[in-house]
PDB file of C-alpha atoms in Angstrom:
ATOM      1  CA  UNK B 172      -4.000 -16.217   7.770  1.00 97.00           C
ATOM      2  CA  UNK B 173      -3.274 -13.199   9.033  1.00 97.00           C
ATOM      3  CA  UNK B 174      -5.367 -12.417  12.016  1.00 97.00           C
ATOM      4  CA  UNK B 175      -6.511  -9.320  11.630  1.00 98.00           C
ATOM      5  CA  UNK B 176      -8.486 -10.476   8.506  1.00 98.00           C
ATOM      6  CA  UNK B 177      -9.773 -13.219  10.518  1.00 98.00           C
ATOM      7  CA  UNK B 178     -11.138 -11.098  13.073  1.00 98.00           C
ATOM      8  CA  UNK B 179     -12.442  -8.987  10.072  1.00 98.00           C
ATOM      9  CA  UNK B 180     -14.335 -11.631   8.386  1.00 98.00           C
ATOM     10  CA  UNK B 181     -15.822 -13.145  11.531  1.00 98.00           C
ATOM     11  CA  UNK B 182     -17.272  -9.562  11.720  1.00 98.00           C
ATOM     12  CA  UNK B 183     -18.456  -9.797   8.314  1.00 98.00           C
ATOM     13  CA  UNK B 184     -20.112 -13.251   8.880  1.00 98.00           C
ATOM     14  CA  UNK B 185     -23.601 -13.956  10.618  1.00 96.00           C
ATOM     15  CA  UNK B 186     -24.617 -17.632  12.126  1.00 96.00           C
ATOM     16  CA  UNK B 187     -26.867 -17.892   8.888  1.00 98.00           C
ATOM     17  CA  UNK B 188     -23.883 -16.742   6.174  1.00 98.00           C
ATOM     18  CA  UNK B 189     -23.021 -19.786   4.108  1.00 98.00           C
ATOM     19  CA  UNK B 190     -19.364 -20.163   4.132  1.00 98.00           C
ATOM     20  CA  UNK B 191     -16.955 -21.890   1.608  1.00 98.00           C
ATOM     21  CA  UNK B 192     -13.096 -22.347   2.410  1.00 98.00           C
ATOM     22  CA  UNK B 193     -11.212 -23.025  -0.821  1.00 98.00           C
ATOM     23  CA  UNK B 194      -7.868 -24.975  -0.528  1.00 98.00           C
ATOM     24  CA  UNK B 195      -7.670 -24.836   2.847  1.00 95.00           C
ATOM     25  CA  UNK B 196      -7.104 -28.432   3.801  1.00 96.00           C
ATOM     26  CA  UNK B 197      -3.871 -27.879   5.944  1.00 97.00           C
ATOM     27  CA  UNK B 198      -5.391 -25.086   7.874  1.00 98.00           C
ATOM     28  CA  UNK B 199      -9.061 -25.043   7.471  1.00 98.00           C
ATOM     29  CA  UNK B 200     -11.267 -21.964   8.734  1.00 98.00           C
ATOM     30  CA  UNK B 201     -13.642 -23.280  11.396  1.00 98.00           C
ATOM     31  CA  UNK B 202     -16.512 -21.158  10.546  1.00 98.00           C
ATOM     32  CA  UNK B 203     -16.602 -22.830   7.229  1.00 98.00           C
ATOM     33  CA  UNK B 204     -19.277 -24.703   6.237  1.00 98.00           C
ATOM     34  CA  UNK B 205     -18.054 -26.355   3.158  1.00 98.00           C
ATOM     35  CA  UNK B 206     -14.025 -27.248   2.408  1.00 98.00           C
ATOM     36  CA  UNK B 207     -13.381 -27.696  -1.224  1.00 98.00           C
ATOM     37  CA  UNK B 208      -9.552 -29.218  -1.126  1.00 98.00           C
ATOM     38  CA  UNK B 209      -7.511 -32.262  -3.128  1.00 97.00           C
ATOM     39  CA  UNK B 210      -7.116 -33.760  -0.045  1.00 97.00           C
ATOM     40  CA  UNK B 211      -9.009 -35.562   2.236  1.00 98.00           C
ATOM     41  CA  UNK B 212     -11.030 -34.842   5.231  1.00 98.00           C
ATOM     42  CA  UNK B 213      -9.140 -37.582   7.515  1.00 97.00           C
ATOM     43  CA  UNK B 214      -5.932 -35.588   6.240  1.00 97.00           C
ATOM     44  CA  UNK B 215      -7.031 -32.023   7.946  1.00 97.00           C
ATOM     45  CA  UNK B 216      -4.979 -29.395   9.451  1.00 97.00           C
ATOM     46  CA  UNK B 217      -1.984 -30.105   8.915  1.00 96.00           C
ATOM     47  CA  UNK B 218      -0.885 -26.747   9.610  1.00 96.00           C
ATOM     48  CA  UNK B 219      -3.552 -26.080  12.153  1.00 97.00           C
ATOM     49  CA  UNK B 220      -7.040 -24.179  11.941  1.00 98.00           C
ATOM     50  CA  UNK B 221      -8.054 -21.084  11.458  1.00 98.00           C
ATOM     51  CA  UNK B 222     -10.858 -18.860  13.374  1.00 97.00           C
ATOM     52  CA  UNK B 223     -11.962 -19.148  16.729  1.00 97.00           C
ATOM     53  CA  UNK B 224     -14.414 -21.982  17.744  1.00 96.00           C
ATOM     54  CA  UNK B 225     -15.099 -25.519  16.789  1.00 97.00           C
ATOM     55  CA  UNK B 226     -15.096 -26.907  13.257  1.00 98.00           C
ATOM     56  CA  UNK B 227     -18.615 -26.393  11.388  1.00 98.00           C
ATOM     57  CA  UNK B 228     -17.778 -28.289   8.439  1.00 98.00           C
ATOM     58  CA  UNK B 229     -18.262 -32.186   8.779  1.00 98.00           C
ATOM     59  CA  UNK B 230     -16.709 -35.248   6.466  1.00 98.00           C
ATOM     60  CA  UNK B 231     -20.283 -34.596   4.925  1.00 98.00           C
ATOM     61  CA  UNK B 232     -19.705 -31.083   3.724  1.00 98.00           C
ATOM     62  CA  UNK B 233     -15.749 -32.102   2.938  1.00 98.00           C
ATOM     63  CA  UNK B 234     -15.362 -31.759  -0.846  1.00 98.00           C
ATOM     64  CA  UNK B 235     -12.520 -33.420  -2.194  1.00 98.00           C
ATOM     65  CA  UNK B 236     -11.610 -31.833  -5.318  1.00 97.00           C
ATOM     66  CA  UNK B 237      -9.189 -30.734  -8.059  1.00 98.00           C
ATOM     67  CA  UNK B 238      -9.777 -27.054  -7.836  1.00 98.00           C
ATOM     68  CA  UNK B 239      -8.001 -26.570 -11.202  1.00 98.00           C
ATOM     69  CA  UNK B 240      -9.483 -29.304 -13.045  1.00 97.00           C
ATOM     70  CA  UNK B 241     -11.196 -26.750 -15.290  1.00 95.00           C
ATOM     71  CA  UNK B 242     -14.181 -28.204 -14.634  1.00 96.00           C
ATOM     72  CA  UNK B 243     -17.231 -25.929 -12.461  1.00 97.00           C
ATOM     73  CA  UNK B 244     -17.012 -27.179  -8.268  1.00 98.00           C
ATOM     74  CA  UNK B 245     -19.763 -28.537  -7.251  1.00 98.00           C
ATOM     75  CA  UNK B 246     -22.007 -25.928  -6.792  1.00 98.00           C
ATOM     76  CA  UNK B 247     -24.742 -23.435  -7.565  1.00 98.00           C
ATOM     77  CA  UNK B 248     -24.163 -19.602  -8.764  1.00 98.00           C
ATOM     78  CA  UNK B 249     -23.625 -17.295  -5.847  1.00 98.00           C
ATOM     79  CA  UNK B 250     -24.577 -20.545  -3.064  1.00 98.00           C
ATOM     80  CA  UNK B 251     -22.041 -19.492  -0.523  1.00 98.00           C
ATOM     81  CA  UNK B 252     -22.701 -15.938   1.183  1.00 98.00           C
ATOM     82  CA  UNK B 253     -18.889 -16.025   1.554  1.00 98.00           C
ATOM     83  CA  UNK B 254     -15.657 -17.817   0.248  1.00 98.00           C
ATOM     84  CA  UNK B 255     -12.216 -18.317   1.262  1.00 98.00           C
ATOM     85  CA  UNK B 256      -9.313 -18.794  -0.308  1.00 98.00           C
ATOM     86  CA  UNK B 257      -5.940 -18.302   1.814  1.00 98.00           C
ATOM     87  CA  UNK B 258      -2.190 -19.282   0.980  1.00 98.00           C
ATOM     88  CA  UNK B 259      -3.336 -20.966  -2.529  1.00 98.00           C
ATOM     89  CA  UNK B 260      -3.602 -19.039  -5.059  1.00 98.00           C
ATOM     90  CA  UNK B 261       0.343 -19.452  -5.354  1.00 98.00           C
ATOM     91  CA  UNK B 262       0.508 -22.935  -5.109  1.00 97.00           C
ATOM     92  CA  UNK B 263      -1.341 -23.709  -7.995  1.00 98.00           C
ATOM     93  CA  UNK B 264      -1.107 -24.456 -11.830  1.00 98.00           C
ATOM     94  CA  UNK B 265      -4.398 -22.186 -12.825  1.00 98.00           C
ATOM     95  CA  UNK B 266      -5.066 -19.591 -10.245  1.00 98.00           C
ATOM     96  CA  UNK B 267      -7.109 -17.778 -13.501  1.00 98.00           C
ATOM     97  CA  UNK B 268      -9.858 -20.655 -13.211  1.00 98.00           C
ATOM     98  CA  UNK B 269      -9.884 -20.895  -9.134  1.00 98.00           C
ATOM     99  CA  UNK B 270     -10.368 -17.120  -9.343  1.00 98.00           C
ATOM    100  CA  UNK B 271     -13.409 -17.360 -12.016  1.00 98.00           C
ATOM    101  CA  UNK B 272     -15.002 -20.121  -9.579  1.00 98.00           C
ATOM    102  CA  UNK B 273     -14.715 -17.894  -6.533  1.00 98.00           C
ATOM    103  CA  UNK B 274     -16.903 -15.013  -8.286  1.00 98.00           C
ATOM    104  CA  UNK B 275     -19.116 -17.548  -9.847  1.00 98.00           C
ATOM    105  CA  UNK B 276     -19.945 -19.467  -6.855  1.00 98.00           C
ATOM    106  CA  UNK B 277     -19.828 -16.966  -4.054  1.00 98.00           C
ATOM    107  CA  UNK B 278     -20.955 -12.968  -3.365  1.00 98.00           C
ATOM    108  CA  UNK B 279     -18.169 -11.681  -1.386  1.00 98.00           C
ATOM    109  CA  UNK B 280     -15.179 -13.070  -0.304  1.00 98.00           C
ATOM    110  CA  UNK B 281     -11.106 -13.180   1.154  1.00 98.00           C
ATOM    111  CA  UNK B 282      -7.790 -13.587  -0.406  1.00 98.00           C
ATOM    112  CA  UNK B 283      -4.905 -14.083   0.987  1.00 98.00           C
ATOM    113  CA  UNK B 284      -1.361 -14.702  -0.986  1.00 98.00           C
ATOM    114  CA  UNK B 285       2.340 -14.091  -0.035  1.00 98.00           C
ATOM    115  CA  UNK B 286       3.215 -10.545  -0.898  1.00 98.00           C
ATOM    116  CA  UNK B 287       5.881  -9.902  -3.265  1.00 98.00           C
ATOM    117  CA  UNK B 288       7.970  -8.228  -0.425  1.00 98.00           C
ATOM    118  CA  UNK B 289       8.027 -12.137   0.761  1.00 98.00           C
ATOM    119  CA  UNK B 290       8.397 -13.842  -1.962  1.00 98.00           C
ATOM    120  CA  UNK B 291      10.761 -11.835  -3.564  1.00 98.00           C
ATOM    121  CA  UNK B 292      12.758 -12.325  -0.136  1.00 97.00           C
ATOM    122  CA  UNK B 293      16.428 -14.647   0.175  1.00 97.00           C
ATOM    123  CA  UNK B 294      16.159 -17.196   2.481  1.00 96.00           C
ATOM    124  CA  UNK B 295      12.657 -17.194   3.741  1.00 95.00           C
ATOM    125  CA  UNK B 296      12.560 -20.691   3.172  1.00 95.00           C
ATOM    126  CA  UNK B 297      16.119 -21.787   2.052  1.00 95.00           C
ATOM    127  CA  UNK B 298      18.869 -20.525   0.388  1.00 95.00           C
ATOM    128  CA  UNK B 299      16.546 -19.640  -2.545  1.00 96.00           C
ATOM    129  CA  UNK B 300      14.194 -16.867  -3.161  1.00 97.00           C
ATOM    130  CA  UNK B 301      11.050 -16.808  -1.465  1.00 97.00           C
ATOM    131  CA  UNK B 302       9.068 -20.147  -1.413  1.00 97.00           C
ATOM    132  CA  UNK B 303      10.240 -23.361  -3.145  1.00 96.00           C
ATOM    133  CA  UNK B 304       6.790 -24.343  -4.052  1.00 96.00           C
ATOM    134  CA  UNK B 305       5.200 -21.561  -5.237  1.00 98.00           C
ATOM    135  CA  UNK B 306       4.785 -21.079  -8.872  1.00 98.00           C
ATOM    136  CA  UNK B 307       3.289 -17.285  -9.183  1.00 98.00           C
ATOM    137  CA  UNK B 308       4.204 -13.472  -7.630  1.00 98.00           C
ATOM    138  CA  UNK B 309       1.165 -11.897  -6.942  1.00 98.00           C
ATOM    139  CA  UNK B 310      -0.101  -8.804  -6.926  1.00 98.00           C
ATOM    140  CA  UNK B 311      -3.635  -6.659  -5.979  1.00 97.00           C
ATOM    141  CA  UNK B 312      -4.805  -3.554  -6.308  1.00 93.00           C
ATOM    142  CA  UNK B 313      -8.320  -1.749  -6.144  1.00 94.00           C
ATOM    143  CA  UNK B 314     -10.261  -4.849  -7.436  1.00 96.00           C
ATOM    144  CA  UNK B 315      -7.721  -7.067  -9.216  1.00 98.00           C
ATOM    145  CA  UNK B 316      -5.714  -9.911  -8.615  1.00 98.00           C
ATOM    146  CA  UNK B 317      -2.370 -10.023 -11.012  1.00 98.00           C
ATOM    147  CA  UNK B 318      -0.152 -13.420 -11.087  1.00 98.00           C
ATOM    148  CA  UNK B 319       2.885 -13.138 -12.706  1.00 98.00           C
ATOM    149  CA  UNK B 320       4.876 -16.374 -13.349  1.00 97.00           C
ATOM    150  CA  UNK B 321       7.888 -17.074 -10.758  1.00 97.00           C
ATOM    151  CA  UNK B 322      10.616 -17.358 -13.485  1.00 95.00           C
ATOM    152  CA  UNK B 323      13.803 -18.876 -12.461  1.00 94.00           C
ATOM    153  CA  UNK B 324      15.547 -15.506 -13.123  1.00 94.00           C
ATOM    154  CA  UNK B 325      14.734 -14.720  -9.823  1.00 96.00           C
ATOM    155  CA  UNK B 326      16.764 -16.893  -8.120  1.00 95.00           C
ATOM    156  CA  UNK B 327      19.811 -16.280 -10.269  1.00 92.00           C
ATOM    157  CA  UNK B 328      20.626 -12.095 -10.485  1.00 92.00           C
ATOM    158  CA  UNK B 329      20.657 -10.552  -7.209  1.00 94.00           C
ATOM    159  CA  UNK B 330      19.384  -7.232  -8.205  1.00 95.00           C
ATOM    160  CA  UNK B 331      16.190  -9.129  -8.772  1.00 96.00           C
ATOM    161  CA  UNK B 332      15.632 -10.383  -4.736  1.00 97.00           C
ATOM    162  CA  UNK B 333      15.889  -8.584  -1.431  1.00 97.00           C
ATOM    163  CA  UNK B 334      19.182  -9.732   0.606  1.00 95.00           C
ATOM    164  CA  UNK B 335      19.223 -11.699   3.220  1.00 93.00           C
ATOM    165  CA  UNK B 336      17.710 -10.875   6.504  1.00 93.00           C
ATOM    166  CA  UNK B 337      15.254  -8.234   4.645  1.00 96.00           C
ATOM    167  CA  UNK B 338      12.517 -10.959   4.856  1.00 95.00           C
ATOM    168  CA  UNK B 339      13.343 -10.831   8.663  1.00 95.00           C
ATOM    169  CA  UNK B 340      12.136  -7.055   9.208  1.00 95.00           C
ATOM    170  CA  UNK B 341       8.953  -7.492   7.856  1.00 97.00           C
ATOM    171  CA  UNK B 342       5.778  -7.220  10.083  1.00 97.00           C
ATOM    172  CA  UNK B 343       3.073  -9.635   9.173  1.00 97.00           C
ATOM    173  CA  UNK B 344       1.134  -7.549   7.211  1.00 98.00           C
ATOM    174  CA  UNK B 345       3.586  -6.825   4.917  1.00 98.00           C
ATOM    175  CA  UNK B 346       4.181 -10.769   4.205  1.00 98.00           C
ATOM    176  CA  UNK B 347       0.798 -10.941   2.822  1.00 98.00           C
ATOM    177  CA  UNK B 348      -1.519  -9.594  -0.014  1.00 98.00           C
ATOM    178  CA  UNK B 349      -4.634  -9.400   2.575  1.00 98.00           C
ATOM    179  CA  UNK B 350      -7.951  -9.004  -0.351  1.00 98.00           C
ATOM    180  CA  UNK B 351     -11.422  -8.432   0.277  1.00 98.00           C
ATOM    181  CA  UNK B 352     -14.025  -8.362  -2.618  1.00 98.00           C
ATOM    182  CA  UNK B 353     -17.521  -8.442  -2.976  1.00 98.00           C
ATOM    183  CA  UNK B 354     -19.660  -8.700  -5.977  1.00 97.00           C
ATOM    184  CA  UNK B 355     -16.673  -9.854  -7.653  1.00 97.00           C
ATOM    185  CA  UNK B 356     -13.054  -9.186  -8.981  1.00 98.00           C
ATOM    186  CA  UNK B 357     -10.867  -9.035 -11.644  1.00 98.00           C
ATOM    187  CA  UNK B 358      -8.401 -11.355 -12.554  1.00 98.00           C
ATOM    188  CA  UNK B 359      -5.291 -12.084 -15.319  1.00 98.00           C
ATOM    189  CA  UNK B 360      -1.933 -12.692 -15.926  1.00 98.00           C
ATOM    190  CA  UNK B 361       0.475 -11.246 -16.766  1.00 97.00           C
ATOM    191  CA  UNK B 362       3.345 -12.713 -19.358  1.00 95.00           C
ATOM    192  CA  UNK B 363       6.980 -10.861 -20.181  1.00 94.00           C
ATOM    193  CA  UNK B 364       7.671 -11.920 -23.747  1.00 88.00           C
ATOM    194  CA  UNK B 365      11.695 -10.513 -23.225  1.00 83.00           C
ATOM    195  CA  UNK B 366      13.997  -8.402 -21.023  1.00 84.00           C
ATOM    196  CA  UNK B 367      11.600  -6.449 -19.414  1.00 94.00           C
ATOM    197  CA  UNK B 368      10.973  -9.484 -16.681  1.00 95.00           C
ATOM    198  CA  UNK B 369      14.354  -8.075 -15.326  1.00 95.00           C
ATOM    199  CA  UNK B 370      13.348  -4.277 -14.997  1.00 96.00           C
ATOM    200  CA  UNK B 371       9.901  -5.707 -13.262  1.00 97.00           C
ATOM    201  CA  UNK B 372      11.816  -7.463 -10.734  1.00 97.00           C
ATOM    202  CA  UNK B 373      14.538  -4.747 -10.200  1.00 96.00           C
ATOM    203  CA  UNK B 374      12.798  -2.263 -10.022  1.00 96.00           C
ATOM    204  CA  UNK B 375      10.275  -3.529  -7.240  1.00 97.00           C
ATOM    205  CA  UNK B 376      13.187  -4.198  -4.935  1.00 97.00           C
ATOM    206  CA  UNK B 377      15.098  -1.346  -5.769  1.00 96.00           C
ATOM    207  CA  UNK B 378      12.350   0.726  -4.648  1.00 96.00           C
ATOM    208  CA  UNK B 379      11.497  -0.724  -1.688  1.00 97.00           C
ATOM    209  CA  UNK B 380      15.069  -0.871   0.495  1.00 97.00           C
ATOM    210  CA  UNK B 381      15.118   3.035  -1.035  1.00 96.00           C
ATOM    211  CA  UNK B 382      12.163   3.789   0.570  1.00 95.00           C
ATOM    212  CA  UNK B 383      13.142   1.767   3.697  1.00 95.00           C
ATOM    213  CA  UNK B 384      16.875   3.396   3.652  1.00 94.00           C
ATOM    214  CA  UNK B 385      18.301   0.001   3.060  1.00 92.00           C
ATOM    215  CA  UNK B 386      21.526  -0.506   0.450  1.00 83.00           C
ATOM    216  CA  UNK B 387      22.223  -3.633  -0.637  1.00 76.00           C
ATOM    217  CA  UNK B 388      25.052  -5.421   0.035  1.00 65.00           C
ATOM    218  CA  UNK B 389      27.844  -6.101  -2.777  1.00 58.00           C
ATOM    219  CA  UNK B 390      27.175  -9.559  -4.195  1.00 57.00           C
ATOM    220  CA  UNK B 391      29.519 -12.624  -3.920  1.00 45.00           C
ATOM    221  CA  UNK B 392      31.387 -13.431  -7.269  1.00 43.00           C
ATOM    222  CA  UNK B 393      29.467 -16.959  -7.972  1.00 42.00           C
ATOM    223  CA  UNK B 394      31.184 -19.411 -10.501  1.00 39.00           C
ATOM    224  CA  UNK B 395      29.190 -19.730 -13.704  1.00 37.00           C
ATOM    225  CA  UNK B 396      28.545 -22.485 -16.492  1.00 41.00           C
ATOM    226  CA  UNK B 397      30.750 -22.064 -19.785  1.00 38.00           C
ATOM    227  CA  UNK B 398      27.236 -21.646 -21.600  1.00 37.00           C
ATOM    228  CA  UNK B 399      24.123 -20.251 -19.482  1.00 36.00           C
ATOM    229  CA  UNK B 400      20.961 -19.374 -21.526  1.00 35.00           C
ATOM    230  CA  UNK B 401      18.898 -16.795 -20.772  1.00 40.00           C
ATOM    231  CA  UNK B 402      15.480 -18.019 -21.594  1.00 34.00           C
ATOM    232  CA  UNK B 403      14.092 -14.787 -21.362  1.00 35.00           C
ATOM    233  CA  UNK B 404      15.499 -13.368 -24.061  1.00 38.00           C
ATOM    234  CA  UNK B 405      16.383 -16.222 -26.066  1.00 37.00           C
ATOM    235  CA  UNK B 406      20.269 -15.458 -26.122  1.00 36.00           C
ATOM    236  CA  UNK B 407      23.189 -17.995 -25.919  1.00 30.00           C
ATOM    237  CA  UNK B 408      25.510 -16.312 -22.883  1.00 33.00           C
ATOM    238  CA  UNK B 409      29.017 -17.525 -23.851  1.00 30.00           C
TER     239      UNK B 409
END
């Protein structure tokens, strides 16, 4: 998380605030009172912890839980004075429904996603774009959350991805979508029916080396398949 919002919301928070942390099993906030994660409690950070201080969750207040199962969590309307939900939204197959739980069961709350600058990066991870696991680009604004699906078209025209080494130059703000809301948010998808998935990709990363005086380098000539289809528009490439 990036710690500036973490210094943020432990301003936010007082030692009576109820606090929820939402998928954060790997990395768990500290402050938290409740975790709401698939995994276990025995299985916990993973990745570390998050927030100063001991742990104020317990194996007691340790939900484990499909967040996606389309089924309410386990609580009441507006129970948590706060909720968390960092480096998750992306991983998941129904961000839509994790987002309508958040409002539902808490007043205010955090978000934190990769940005597009980072997933839309070569190489952060591998030689692919962005991360291997994550199955949506997200964006916010004002007080919405957007998830558009990571097509595979991303990985395949470079026009569509910053080069290599771009993801290098970016501060950690810039790696993440960073989104406070309180009394609620917005939330929706949003689906490309045909070509103009390429123009949405393009033009984001066109844009940005412009405005960061970067030119792209000339792409390598890659061998192609006899027959590629472009799902996107439905055509047979011959």
């Amino acid at each position: 998380m990036l710690g500036a919002s973490v210094e943020r919301i432990m301003g936010l928070l007082g030692n009576e605030s109820r606090v929820l942390d939402v998928g954060g099993g790997a990395r768990p906030f500290r402050r938290a009172d409740v975790v709401l994660d698939l995994m276990p409690y025995e299985s916990r950070g993973e990745l570390g912890a998050e927030g100063p201080g001991a742990e104020r969750f317990t194996a007691d207040t340790w939900v484990q839980h499909d967040i996606c199962a389309r089924e309410p969590w386990p609580f009441g309307d507006k129970e948590f004075d706060f909720a968390i939900c960092s480096q998750t939204l992306e991983d998941v197959r129904d961000p839509i429904w994790v987002c309508s739980e958040l409002v539902r069961v808490a007043k205010a709350g955090y978000i934190e996603t990769p940005s597009r600058l980072e997933e839309q990066s070569f190489g952060i991870q591998g030689p692919w774009v962005g991360w291997g696991h994550h199955h949506w680009l997200v964006e916010t604004e004002d007080d919405r959350v957007r998830f558009i699906f990571k097509h595979h078209v991303v990985h395949g025209r470079a026009s569509a991805y910053f080069p290599v080494g771009f993801g290098d130059r970016l501060s950690d703000a810039e790696r993440v979508n960073a989104f406070f809301w309180k009394d609620g948010f917005s939330y929706e998808e949003r689906m490309f029916f045909d070509d103009s998935l390429d123009g949405y990709l393009d033009s984001f990363v066109s844009s940005e080396l412009a405005r960061r005086g970067l030119s792209r380098p000339a792409p390598a000539r890659a061998s192609l398949p006899r027959r590629a289809i472009d799902l996107v528009g439905g055509r047979i490439r011959r």
